[in-house]
XYZ file of C-alpha atoms in Angstrom:
483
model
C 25.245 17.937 -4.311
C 21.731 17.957 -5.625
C 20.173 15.821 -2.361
C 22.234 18.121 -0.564
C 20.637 21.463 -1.481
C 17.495 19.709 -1.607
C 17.278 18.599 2.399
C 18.905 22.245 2.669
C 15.850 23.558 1.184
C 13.496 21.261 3.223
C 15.365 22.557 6.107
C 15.527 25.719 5.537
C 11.002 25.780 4.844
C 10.488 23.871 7.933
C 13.072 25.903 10.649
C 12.159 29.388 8.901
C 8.120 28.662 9.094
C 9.038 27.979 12.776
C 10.409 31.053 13.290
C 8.024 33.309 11.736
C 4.781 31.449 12.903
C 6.706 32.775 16.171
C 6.611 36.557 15.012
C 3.166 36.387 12.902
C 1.109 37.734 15.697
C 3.436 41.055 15.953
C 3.572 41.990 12.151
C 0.566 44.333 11.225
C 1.742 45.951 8.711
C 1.113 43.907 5.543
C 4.443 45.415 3.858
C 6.469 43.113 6.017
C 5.043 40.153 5.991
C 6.924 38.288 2.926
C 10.229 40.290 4.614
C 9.484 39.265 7.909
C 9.162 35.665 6.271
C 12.195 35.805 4.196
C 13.874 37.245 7.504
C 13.252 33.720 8.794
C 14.458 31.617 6.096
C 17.413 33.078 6.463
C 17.934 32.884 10.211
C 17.271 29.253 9.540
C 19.959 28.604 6.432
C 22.549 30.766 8.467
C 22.425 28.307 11.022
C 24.374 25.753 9.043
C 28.102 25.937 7.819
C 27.963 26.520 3.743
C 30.890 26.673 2.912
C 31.613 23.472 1.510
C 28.459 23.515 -0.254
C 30.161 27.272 -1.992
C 32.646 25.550 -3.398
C 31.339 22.936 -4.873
C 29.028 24.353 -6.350
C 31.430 27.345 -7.879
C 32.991 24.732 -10.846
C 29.486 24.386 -11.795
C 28.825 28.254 -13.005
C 26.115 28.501 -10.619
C 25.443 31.048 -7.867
C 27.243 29.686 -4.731
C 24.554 31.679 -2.178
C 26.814 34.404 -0.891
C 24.260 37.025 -2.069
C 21.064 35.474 -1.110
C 20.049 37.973 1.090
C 17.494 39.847 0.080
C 16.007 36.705 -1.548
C 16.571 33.547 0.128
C 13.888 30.890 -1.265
C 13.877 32.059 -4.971
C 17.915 31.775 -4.950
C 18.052 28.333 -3.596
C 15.485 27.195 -5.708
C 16.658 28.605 -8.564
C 20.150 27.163 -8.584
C 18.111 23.741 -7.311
C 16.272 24.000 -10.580
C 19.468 24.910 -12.713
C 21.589 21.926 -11.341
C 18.204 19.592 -11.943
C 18.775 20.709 -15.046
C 22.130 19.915 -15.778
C 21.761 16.819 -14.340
C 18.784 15.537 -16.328
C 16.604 15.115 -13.071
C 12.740 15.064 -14.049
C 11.209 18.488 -13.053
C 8.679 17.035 -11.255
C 11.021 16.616 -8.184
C 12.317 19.739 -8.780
C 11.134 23.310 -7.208
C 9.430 25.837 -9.711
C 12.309 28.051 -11.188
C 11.292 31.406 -9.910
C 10.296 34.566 -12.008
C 12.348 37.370 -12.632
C 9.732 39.235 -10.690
C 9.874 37.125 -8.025
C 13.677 36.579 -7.921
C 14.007 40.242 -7.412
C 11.354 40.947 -5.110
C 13.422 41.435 -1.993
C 15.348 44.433 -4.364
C 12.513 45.983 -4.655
C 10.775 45.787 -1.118
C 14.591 46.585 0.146
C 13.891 50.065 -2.068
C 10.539 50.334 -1.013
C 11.303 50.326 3.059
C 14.186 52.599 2.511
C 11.646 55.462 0.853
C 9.148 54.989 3.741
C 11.809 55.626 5.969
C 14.238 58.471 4.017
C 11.666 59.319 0.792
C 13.318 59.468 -2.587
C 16.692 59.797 -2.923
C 18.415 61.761 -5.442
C 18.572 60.235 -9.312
C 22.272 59.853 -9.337
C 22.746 58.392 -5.761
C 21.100 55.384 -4.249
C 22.830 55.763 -1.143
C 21.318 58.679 1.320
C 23.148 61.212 3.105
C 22.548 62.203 6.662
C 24.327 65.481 8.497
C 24.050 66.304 12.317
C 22.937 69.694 12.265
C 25.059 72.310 14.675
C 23.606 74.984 16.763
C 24.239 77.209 14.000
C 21.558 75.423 11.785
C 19.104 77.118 13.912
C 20.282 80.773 12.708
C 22.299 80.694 9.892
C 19.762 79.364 6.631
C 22.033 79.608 4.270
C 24.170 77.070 5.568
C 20.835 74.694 5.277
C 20.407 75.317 1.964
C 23.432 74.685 1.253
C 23.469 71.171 2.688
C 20.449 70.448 0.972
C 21.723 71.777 -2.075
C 25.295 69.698 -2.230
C 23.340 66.432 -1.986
C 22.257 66.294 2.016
C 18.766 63.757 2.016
C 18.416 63.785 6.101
C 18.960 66.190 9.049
C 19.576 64.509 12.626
C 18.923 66.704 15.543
C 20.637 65.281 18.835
C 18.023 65.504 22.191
C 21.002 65.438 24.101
C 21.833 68.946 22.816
C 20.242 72.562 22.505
C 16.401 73.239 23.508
C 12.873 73.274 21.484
C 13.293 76.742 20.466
C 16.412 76.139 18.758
C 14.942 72.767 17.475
C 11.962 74.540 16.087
C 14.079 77.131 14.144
C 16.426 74.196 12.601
C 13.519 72.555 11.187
C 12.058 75.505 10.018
C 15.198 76.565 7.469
C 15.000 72.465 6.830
C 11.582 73.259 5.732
C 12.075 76.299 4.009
C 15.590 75.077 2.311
C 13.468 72.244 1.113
C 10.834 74.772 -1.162
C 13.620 76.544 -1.860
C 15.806 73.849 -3.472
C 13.343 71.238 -4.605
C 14.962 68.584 -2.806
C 13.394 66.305 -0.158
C 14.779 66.579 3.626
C 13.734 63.995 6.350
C 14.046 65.571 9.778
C 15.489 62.491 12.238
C 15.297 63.426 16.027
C 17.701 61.251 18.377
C 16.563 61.058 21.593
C 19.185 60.784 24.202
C 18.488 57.885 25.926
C 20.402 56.841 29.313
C 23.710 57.314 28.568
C 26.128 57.496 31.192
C 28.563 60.774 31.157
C 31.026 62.551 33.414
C 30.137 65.257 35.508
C 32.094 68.148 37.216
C 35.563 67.090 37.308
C 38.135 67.380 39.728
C 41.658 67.195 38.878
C 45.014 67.361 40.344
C 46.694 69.133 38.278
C 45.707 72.002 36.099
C 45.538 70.679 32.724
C 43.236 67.856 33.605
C 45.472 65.221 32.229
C 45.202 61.465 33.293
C 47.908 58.932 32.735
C 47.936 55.312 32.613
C 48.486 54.081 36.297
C 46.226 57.008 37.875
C 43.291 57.009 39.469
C 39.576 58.113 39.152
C 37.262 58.452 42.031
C 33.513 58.479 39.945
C 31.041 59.465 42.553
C 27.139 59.361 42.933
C 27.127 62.900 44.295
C 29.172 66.061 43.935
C 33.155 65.393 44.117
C 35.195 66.905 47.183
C 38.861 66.622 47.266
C 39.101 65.066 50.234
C 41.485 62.322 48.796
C 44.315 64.668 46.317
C 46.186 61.501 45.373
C 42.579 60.937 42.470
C 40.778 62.644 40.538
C 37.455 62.910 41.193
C 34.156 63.206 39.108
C 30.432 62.855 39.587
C 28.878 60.410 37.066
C 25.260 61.766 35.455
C 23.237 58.129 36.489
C 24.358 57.712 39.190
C 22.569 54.115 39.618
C 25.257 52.975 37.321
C 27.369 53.039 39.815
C 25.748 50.338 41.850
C 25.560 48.246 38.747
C 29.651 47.848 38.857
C 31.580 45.003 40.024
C 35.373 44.629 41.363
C 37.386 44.104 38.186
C 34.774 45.559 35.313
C 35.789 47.579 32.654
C 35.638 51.246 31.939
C 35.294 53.279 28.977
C 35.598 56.978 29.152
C 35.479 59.621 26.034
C 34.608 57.108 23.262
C 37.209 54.843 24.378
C 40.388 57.452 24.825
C 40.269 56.555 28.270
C 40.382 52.756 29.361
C 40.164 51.605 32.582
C 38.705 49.185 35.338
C 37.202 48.919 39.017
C 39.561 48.618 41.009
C 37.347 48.932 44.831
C 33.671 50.343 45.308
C 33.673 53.076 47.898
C 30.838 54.605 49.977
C 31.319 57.211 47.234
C 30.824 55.469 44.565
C 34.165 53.046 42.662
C 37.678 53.697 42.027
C 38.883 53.528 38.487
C 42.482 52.414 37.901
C 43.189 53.801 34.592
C 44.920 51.308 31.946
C 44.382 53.544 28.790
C 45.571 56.844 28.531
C 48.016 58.874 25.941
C 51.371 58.990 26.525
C 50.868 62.896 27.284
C 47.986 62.427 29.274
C 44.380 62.306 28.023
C 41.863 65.322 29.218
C 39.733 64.333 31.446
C 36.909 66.835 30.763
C 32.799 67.074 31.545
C 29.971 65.591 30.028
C 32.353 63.107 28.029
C 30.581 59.814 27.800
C 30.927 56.461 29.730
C 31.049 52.976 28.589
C 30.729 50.234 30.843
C 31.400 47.037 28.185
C 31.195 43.892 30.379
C 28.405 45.235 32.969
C 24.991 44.404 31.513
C 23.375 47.953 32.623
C 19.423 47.891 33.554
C 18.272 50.781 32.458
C 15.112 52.012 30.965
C 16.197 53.509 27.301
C 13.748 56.345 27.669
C 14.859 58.786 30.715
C 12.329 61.511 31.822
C 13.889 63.802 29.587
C 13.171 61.464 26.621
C 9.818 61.681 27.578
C 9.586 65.448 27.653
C 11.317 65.960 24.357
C 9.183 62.882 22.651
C 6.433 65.678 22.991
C 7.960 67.537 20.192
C 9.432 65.369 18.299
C 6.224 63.601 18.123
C 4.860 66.896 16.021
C 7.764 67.705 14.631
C 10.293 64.896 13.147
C 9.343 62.548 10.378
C 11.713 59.954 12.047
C 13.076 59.348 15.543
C 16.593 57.659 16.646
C 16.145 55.342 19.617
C 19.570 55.662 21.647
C 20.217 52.218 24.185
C 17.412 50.019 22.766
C 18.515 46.743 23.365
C 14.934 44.185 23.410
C 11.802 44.191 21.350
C 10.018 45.191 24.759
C 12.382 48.571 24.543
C 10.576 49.391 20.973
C 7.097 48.360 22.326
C 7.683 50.988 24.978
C 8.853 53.431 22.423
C 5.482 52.491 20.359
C 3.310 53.387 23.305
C 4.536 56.713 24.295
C 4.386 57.635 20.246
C 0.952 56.027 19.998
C 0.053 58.431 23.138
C 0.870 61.228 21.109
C 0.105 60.805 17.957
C -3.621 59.885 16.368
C -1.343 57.838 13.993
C 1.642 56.518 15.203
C 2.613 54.348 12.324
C 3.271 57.344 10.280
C 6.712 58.261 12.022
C 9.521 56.216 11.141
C 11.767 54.537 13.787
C 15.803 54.244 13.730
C 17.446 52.059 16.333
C 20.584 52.533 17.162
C 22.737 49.489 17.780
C 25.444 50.253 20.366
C 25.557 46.869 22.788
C 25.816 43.304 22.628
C 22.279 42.875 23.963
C 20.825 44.807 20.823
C 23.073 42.591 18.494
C 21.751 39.414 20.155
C 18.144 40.732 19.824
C 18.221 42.607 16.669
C 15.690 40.183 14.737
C 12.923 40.508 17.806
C 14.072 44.465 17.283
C 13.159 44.452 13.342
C 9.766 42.497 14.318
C 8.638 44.423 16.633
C 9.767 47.748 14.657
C 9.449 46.927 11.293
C 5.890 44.985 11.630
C 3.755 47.872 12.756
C 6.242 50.939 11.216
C 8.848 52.231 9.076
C 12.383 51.071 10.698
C 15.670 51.650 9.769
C 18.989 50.382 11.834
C 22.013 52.764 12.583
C 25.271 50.759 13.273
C 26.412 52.873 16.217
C 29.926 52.181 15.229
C 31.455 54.456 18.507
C 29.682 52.741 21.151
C 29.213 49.198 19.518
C 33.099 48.715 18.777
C 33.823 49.647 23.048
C 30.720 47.050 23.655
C 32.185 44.188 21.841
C 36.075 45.100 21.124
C 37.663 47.113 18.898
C 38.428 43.962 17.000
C 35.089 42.560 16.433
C 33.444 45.532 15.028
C 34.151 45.040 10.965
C 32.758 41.290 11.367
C 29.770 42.282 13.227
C 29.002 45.351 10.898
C 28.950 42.556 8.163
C 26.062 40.635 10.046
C 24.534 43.473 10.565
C 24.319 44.643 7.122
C 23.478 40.744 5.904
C 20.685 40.583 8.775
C 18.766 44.105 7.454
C 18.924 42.957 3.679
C 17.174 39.926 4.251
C 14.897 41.784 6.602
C 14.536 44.549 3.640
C 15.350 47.021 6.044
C 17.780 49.761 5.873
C 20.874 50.709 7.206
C 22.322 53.617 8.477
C 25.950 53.704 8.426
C 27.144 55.861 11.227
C 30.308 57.027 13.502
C 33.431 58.779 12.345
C 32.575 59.357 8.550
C 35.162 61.260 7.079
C 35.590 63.014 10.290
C 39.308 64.414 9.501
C 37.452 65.912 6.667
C 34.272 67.357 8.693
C 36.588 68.492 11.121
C 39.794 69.815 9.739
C 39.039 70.463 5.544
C 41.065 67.538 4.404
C 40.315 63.737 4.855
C 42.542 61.064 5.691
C 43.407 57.527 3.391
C 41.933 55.396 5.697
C 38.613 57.387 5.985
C 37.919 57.559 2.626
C 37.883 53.826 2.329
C 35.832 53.798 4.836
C 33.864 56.001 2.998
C 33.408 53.832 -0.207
C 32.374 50.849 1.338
C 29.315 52.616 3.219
C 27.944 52.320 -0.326
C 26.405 49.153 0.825
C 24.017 50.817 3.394
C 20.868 52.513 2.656
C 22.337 56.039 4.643
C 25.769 57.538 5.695
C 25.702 59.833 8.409
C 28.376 62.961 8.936
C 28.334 64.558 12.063
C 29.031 68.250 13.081
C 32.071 69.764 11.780
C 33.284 73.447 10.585
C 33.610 71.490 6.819
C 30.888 69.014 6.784
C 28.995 71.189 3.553
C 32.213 70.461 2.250
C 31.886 66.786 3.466
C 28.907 66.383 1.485
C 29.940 67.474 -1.935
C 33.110 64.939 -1.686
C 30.505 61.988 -0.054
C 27.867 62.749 -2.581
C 30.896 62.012 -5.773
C 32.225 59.084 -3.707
C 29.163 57.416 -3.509
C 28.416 57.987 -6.944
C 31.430 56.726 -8.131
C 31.169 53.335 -6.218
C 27.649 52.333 -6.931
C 28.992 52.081 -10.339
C 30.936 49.442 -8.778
C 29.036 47.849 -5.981
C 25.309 46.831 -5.439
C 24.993 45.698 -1.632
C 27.017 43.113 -1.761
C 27.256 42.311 -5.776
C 30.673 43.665 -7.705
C 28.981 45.926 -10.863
C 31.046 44.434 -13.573
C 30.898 48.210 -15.667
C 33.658 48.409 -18.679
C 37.355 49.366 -16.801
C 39.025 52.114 -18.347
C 41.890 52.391 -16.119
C 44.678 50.403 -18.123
């Protein structure tokens, strides 16, 4: 077992110097070098199978890798050293035990990246707390404070919503709340991006309900009923449309509404829908589209993006990235900032990871990101579980999460958080589960809802409670009290 982890190790050196002599030339900022590094090592060790290599080495009391993350090299030479050890090998051969210090190094970059990117987090919490801020944030201060005041650590503003003005006056009570209060507030603007929605809708019948077996006629221009039998509805990029192939599949509403191509027409293609409730789901405007199978080229910053990058620019302390799915998407993102601002490097950077492509690339993403800026990752739960199936979402969040930790960077946990709650006053079972394990991101985010002040206060004691329990990925073995 010994030899084993030793040509492991040897491995491991060789393959992850490889790789990062690869990304050197693209890492600038100092910070990230010995991430970017350990980054590599562990692309190269989780390229083998180690499970047998866990359990044997589990009778032996030693650490059996599965939370090496944030510190791949000092872990596997530490239990190389320990099992030298046991087994009387002369030290010599042996790799130099690592230092506390150095052992928990990744910890403390992992905490360092995280307060570049959200500042200081509360004493009690290490887990931040983002809310989507409503129209109303623009008028109504008190309801600012108050989010800042139950525990709130971030504000996002959606691009895809409002105007400047209103933008302007959100951050302003965000500012104010935060002299008020005492407590920090990071402003996060999320740019649209290219996303695909429905337009003006026709229907036929009055309650815009679509069953399974129906049809949908999307269209590149306005929608005419010349054909009753479908409804009919204008998609907002309309170059999509020319992107779709006989047989592809549809997602419309955040998945409510399934269907696929069933013909492309000189107006545009005809959905057959496969998806629907058993009462008929709305078909309404502006919901969004999802195209899984269809690799969509699209630039991820529109016109619009463009326009409204010359306020966040001057205004947000971080920006979300919407559709970013290649390290040449963040370059472009880093020139248009770098146009704007005399220092670019001071604004932090959150991709969102909604497609296959951005899972694929997400390393080349962190490089590029994380080795000239701050850089978080947001695991666009919605859009990422229609991209890759409903099924396949809970494994890839894991990777996800294991991938940032060994980069050191954080995550934002995002998508549906105790949304019975936000929405309605009282959470579900299921969601507060869900709620408990986002203790092992850096951020949870809560979108809009008539209780998400509320949402907070119950978040902020959930968290609390569970990092009592749970570090990342390591149990917290505190005294039990419950029996």
């Amino acid at each position: 077992m010994l030899n084993t982890l030793q040509k492991l190790r040897q491995v491991v050196v060789q393959e992850g110097q490889d790789i990062f002599y690869q990304w050197r030339s693209r890492i600038q900022r100092q910070e990230f070098l010995s991430s970017g590094l350990n980054l590599a090592h562990y692309m190269a060790l989780r390229r083998h199978d180690l499970r047998p290599l866990q359990a044997a080495l589990i009778p032996w009391g030693l650490s059996s890798l599965g939370r090496l993350e944030a510190r791949v090299m000092p872990n596997l030479d530490a239990v190389i050293a320990t099992l030298g050890a046991i087994c009387q090998v002369s030290s010599a051969s042996l790799p130099i035990r690592p230092s506390i210090g150095a052992f928990l190094e990744g910890d403390r970059l992992l905490h360092q990246h995280t307060e570049d990117v959200f500042g200081q987090t509360l004493s009690h919490r290490r887990v931040r707390i983002m809310v989507t801020l409503p129209m109303e944030a623009a008028s109504h201060y008190e309801f600012v404070r108050d989010l800042l005041q139950r525990g709130t650590n971030c504000v996002r503003i959606n691009c895809a919503h409002d105007r400047a003005n209103l933008w302007e006056a959100m951050i302003g009570n965000v500012r104010l709340a935060e002299k008020e209060t005492g407590n920090s507030c990071k402003v996060l603007m999320d740019l649209a991006g290219p996303k695909p929605r429905i337009g003006l809708v026709m229907t036929t019948n009055q309650k815009h309900r679509i069953f399974q077996g129906e049809c949908l006629v999307l269209t590149r221009d306005m929608p005419s009923m010349t054909d009753a039998k479908c409804f009919q509805a204008n998609c907002t990029l309309p170059g999509v449309l020319d992107q779709l192939q006989v047989g592809a599949t549809a997602w419309i509403d955040d998945g409510r509404i399934g269907a696929h191509v069933e013909s492309l027409t000189d107006q545009g293609v005809l959905l057959r829908i496969t998806h629907a409730s058993l009462k008929g789901s709305k078909l309404l405007p502006d919901k969004g589209l999802n195209f899984p199978d269809t690799d969509l080229q699209l630039s991820p910053l529109t016109d619009k993006d463009r326009e409204d990058l010359d306020f966040v620019a001057t205004h947000a302390d971080i920006v979300g990235y919407s559709f970013v799915q290649s390290a040449n998407d963040i370059k472009l993102l880093q020139q248009e900032l770098a146009d704007r601002m005399p220092q670019p490097r001071e604004i932090a950077i959150v991709a969102k990871i909604e497609t296959p492509q951005a899972v694929s690339n997400l390393p080349e993403l962190i490089v590029q990101a994380a080795g000239q800026q701050p850089f978080a990752v947001m695991i666009a739960r919605g859009d990422l579980a229609i991209a890759i199936g409903y099924q396949r979402l809970a494994e890839m969040q894991e990777e996800i999460l294991w991938l940032c930790e060994a980069a050191h960077i954080p995550v934002i946990w995002a998508t549906q958080v105790l949304e019975n709650l936000v929405k309605k006053g009282i959470p579900s079972r299921a969601e507060m589960t869900d709620a408990a394990m986002a203790e092992r991101a850096e951020c949870v985010m809560l979108n809009k809802g008539p209780f998400v002040a509320e949402a907070v206060t119950i978040l902020d004691d959930v968290l609390t409670r569970m990092q009592m329990h749970q570090l990342k990925k390591t149990p917290q073995l505190r005294a039990l009290h419950s029996w």
